[in-house]
Amino acid sequence: MTDSKYFTTTKKGEIFELKAELNSDKKEKKKEAVKKVIASMTVGKDVSALFPDVVNCMQTDNLELKKLVYLYLMNYAKSQPDMAIMAVNTFVKDCEDPNPLIRALAVRTMGCIRVDKITEYLCEPLRKCLKDEDPYVRKTAAVCVAKLHDINAQLVEDQGFLDTLKDLISDSNPMVVANAVAALSEIAESHPNSNLLDLNPQSINKLLTALNECTEWGQIFILDCLANYTPRDDRESQSICERVTPRLSHANSAVVLSAVKVLMKFMEMLPKDLDYYGTLLKKLAPPLVTLLSAEPELQYVALRNINLIVQKRPEILKHEMKVFFVKYNDPIYVKLEKLDIMIRLASQANIAQVLAELKEYATEVDVDFVRKAVRAIGRCAIKVEQSAERCVSTLLDLIQTKVNYVVQEAIVVIKDIFRKYPNKYESVIATLCENLDSLDEPEARAAMIWIVGEYAERIDNADELLESFLEGFHDESTQVQLQLLTAIVKLFLKKPTETQELVQQVLSLATQDSDNPDLRDRGYIYWRLLSTDPVAAKEVVLAEKPLISEETDLIEPTLLEELICHIGTLASVYHKPPSAFVEGSRGVMHKRLPARTGSGEGTECPDVGNAAGGSAPEAAPSIIPSQGDLLGDLLNLDLAPPTTAGPTPSTSGMQMGGMDLLGGGLDSLMGAGFGAAPAVMPASLNAPVGGGLGDLFDLGGGVGMPMGAYIPPKTVWLPAMKAKGLEISGTFARRAGVIQMELVLTNKAMSVMTDFAIQFNRNSFGLAPAGPLQVLTPLGPNQTIEVSLPLSTVGPVMKMDPLNNLQVAVKNNIDVFYFSCQYPISMLFVEDGKMERQVFLATWKDIPNDNESQFQIQDCHLNSEAASNKLQGSNIFTIAKRTVEGQDMLYMSIKLSNGIWVLAELKVQAGNPNYTISLKCRAPEVSQCVFQCYEAVLKN
Amino acid sequence: MIGGLFIYNHKGEVLTSRVYRDDIGRNAVDAFRVNVIHARQQVRSPVTNIARTSFFHVKRSNIWLAVVTKQNVNAAMVFEFLYKMCDVMASYFGKISEENIKNNFVLIYELLDEILDFGYPQNSETGSLKTFITQQGIKGQHQTKEEQSQITSQVTGQIGWRREGIKYRRNELFLDVLESVNLLMSPQGQVLSAHVSGRVVMKSYLSGMPECKFGMNDKIIIDKAGKGGVTNEAGKSTSGKQSIAIDDCTFNQCVRLSKFDSERSISFIPPDGEYELMRYRTTKDIILPFRVIPLVREVGRTKLEVKVVIKSNFKPSLLAQKIEVRIPTPLNTSGVQVICMKGKAKYKASENAIVWKIKRMAGMKESQISAEIELLPTNDKKKWARPPISMNFEVPFAPSGLKVRYLKVFESKLNYSDHDVIKWVRYIGRSGIYETRC
């Protein structure tokens, strides 16, 4: 029998013909007709017009026909809700059928019909099926609860199905348990805060028992669910791990990967000196390698995951380099991933082998693959110093092949090698320059220009080379333009006499003829630097660059931790958190690895001085921003010697004058706006790299975040005695990113008060009322009114003492009154004050130790977690946490509305109510105020 | 979870489409066709994200199977499911082809309804599926109540892979140890990587619910037994038989994994008929059945001289079969002259290779081929990538050195014992990717 005939179309009057056949008396003919309908549906034709006729065929004892009708119903019920009701009776009847297969079929199908009216009828049959004697029906009903929840969550809760579902976790049949777990996990995902799954040691034990008995798919559901559990201590963690490890030998790769996920997560909690920890590490390697003999698609998933695992725990696979060697027949996506992992595993021990392989790959056909191989050779050079020389000579060999894309790729990586090993391989520059003309990709051109600029003093015709690029300046991409600008400025600083014309040319190209703000800004900065203080310019532009780190493309640690929690899933394939590709509420929850619970708690007092003395707060390798951030890097802003920071404008440039190499007139060329740069300029010049220029003018106004920010209690600012009967008390608050002054005005005089107005004196942070004081009705005797006044931070600036002092004038129909008050500096903390981890590291190191101040906070009984949450409410963001011998170190960042960053390190020791806090800021004056805020926030 | 599953032919026409989730619309069907099947570029990834919708696909001959989802699904599970789905379909109607899929579309819908529920994979064991999803349709009305509940208990039960009440007049089992040996060798004869991936395939025709125990010369077990020193096999001496180090193994779901983890014993109740009991991988002490020694010389710009020697490296009493050596030639080859001592060699222009076939070859022998390749002069700058020389063969032993020590069968309820079961063991070693760079 063949079904393909149903796909052949009869052209005209098809629907009518089908209608007639559907209503035929002959069973066979009916069935044929339904098959034709389904076939039409499959290829995308609209056969919804046949709805009543198809539904009429539902009442049949032929199961095959019934299934086809159900299939039709699932597709079209939504478009014909009224007629779908006709089917309800049959469903309800089928749910009572003696045959369990039919009962299950009915309940399964009913859940797929997304029509409200039908859903109501579904509840009763579903309740029965959840308690059915047959496990096949129960396992189907369990999934049906999830379906119903997707249609009408409230209904499911009201009907108590969730509790029944929870009971099914203790069912005697493992498949029922597995489906109940799957359904509950899904429902729990849309209620992130509910305690729906209620994982506790008892239920975990049940799950682990079911794990041994259920189907491969059920095992996946259970393992994925287990991965969400956080064991109470390392012992529980170990016992779960012991029961999960046998799954590593399962033939189903998904079971293996889900088991790996559970183990990777729970391993976090095990003390590293435990024997079992070592055993577990050893057990993980073989199954991961075995995954590479699966079908290519699964290999791809496995490799993407191994990439994460290798970053998190390099020790697991460090001896397995060979299995990642590329096979000639591997699909390209497998090849590229293997290459990535090879580089990560490269070490001194295996570098010779790796290089030989990479050289082999560089002669392959696929362009992407070859490029990546060339790039990998460069990465090896940076990673393993001993191999650098061989890598460079290999790269030179490749350049000699003259294959265009190979040459370009090689030049890009040689630039990195220069940065890692300065003054070592410059002899190859001549060879590179020979290939100047063949470079047509922006990245390669930019790299070459960087090399020419950096080594301008050794290249005789550097000016000619750069000049040749300048001709088509406006056709270049931004990357090349920026690079060219910087390179020529470097050249000028090195050989000022010959290149004055060139530099003027590039500066005017960048500032006057370009629409690109980045380019213009950089041009202006250079221009101003060169014209006001060439010595400083030299220090800034030609400063020694930090060495490039070994790993250039590590995943950011917090993201890595989250992705480890998603091993096996799409997130781990994309290397993106689920929120980046999943719509709606699902998956927005951020998962985190559990913290190591110290069973071996040390009592030794940590060396405070050392930790505070600017040592890196994290042992993780620092990460150099990838190409996207090249801009900031090249600006060398982060390398600037510490300028005197603070709210007062720096005028040193003017005094030093004298040596204006470029002659007069430059200042006038610059826009007036730039000449009158905001007073905060010098302070924000030190702004972290990531923020780039945008930060310079960022005066707060971040995204609103309604959170429990600390609001000090109201205090009386102006007693009635001093203000002819007007009493003013108030406080400051930050709500949804807006600073507000909350005032309570009380009239204690006998006469009515009207015409209120308010004004501020100049103050440290430029606070000013953003609108008039809104007191609309006259204030009668003994009346009180509450007003809140939004404030902006764009007012005139003057340093006050204390820094947070604010002088206010309030006027009414009687007189003008003056008072001063102090605002908590925390209301100036903006919402986007969370610094990138690596930027934090760099900034912390970069701020001189003299700028650090230490304070004690006494009598605070919060643990570090609670403290961190509380502080977050006031826009004090915890960036990293590390536990050293029972003492939690929290690293936090704060950004003030005028762009000043404050970095903090908070030490919390369990059981000790006294916290130590170290603050580092380019403007150390603010530290005292910031400390007061910490104290206020933590103690309230 | 899985939002929908589509099957397309090579033109991108939908043959089957089943949607499980409300967030997947009909436009998803077209999105995959336009962006993947009709894409100009070669497929760069088996996972594609189009407008926040993720597509997973596998290809079987001309047929595309695609799973679509909008959630963060378990990606490994999706691919495992797709493979399983292919297995199930193949066992129902043979090859996965457009014709077969069209011919069985009702059956496929029925299967999709059963093995995926709301996008969650359910029972996918062909054995039990076939008990209630048949090409003739279920005869629900003819079944007795016992039969029905037997089906459901098997589908959901702990031993979902085997039904009760199987009877054979002759209890018999076949064990095939199938290995594929993989090699990557440098032109100088250095082993760059080598591994054996092996499978133990069992055909069991046993009555009742037999409990089986499988033993092999796994180093860990033998070392354990050796230390104990009490086994009666000690007399046979384990010293003569080499034990092997298994890097890793995975088992069919019938094997009790926790028991393997704790005692390293492999015990199970087998499915009926043919199935794969275990897979394993070894990398140490592999017997490489053949060694390929290439010699390529460029004579001027228009000529290549190639000489390849193959040496067999196993007991002279054994015979290797189906030997094939594939020597790649440059794209601009205009003509080839070959001389070989044994077998037949031919230049296949369409495959850009010289294919040298030898029917049989005994161990410890050597054979040689030499070829002269004429090249057309080209101004193509790109160098010839020189793909490796690959080899295919089949040998009657396990290159890993694995030996089956025993397979014991216990069925307490029926009156047959381990001795009554007829057992057959066979070893076949095949080439996997067996390549030598030149």
CSV table of N, CA and C in Angstrom, one decimal, chain A residues 24 40 73 323 355 405 927:
chain,number,residue,atom,x,y,z
A,24,SER,N,-19.0,10.2,2.7
A,24,SER,CA,-19.4,8.9,2.1
A,24,SER,C,-19.7,7.9,3.2
A,40,SER,N,-2.8,17.3,2.2
A,40,SER,CA,-2.9,18.7,1.7
A,40,SER,C,-2.4,19.6,2.8
A,73,LEU,N,-7.5,18.1,13.9
A,73,LEU,CA,-8.1,18.9,15.0
A,73,LEU,C,-7.1,19.8,15.6
A,323,VAL,N,43.3,13.7,20.2
A,323,VAL,CA,41.9,13.4,19.7
A,323,VAL,C,41.3,14.6,19.0
A,355,LEU,N,52.1,22.5,16.4
A,355,LEU,CA,52.6,23.4,15.3
A,355,LEU,C,52.6,22.6,14.0
A,405,TYR,N,44.9,35.7,1.3
A,405,TYR,CA,44.3,35.7,2.7
A,405,TYR,C,45.2,35.1,3.7
A,927,SER,N,35.9,59.5,48.8
A,927,SER,CA,36.0,58.2,49.5
A,927,SER,C,35.2,58.3,50.8
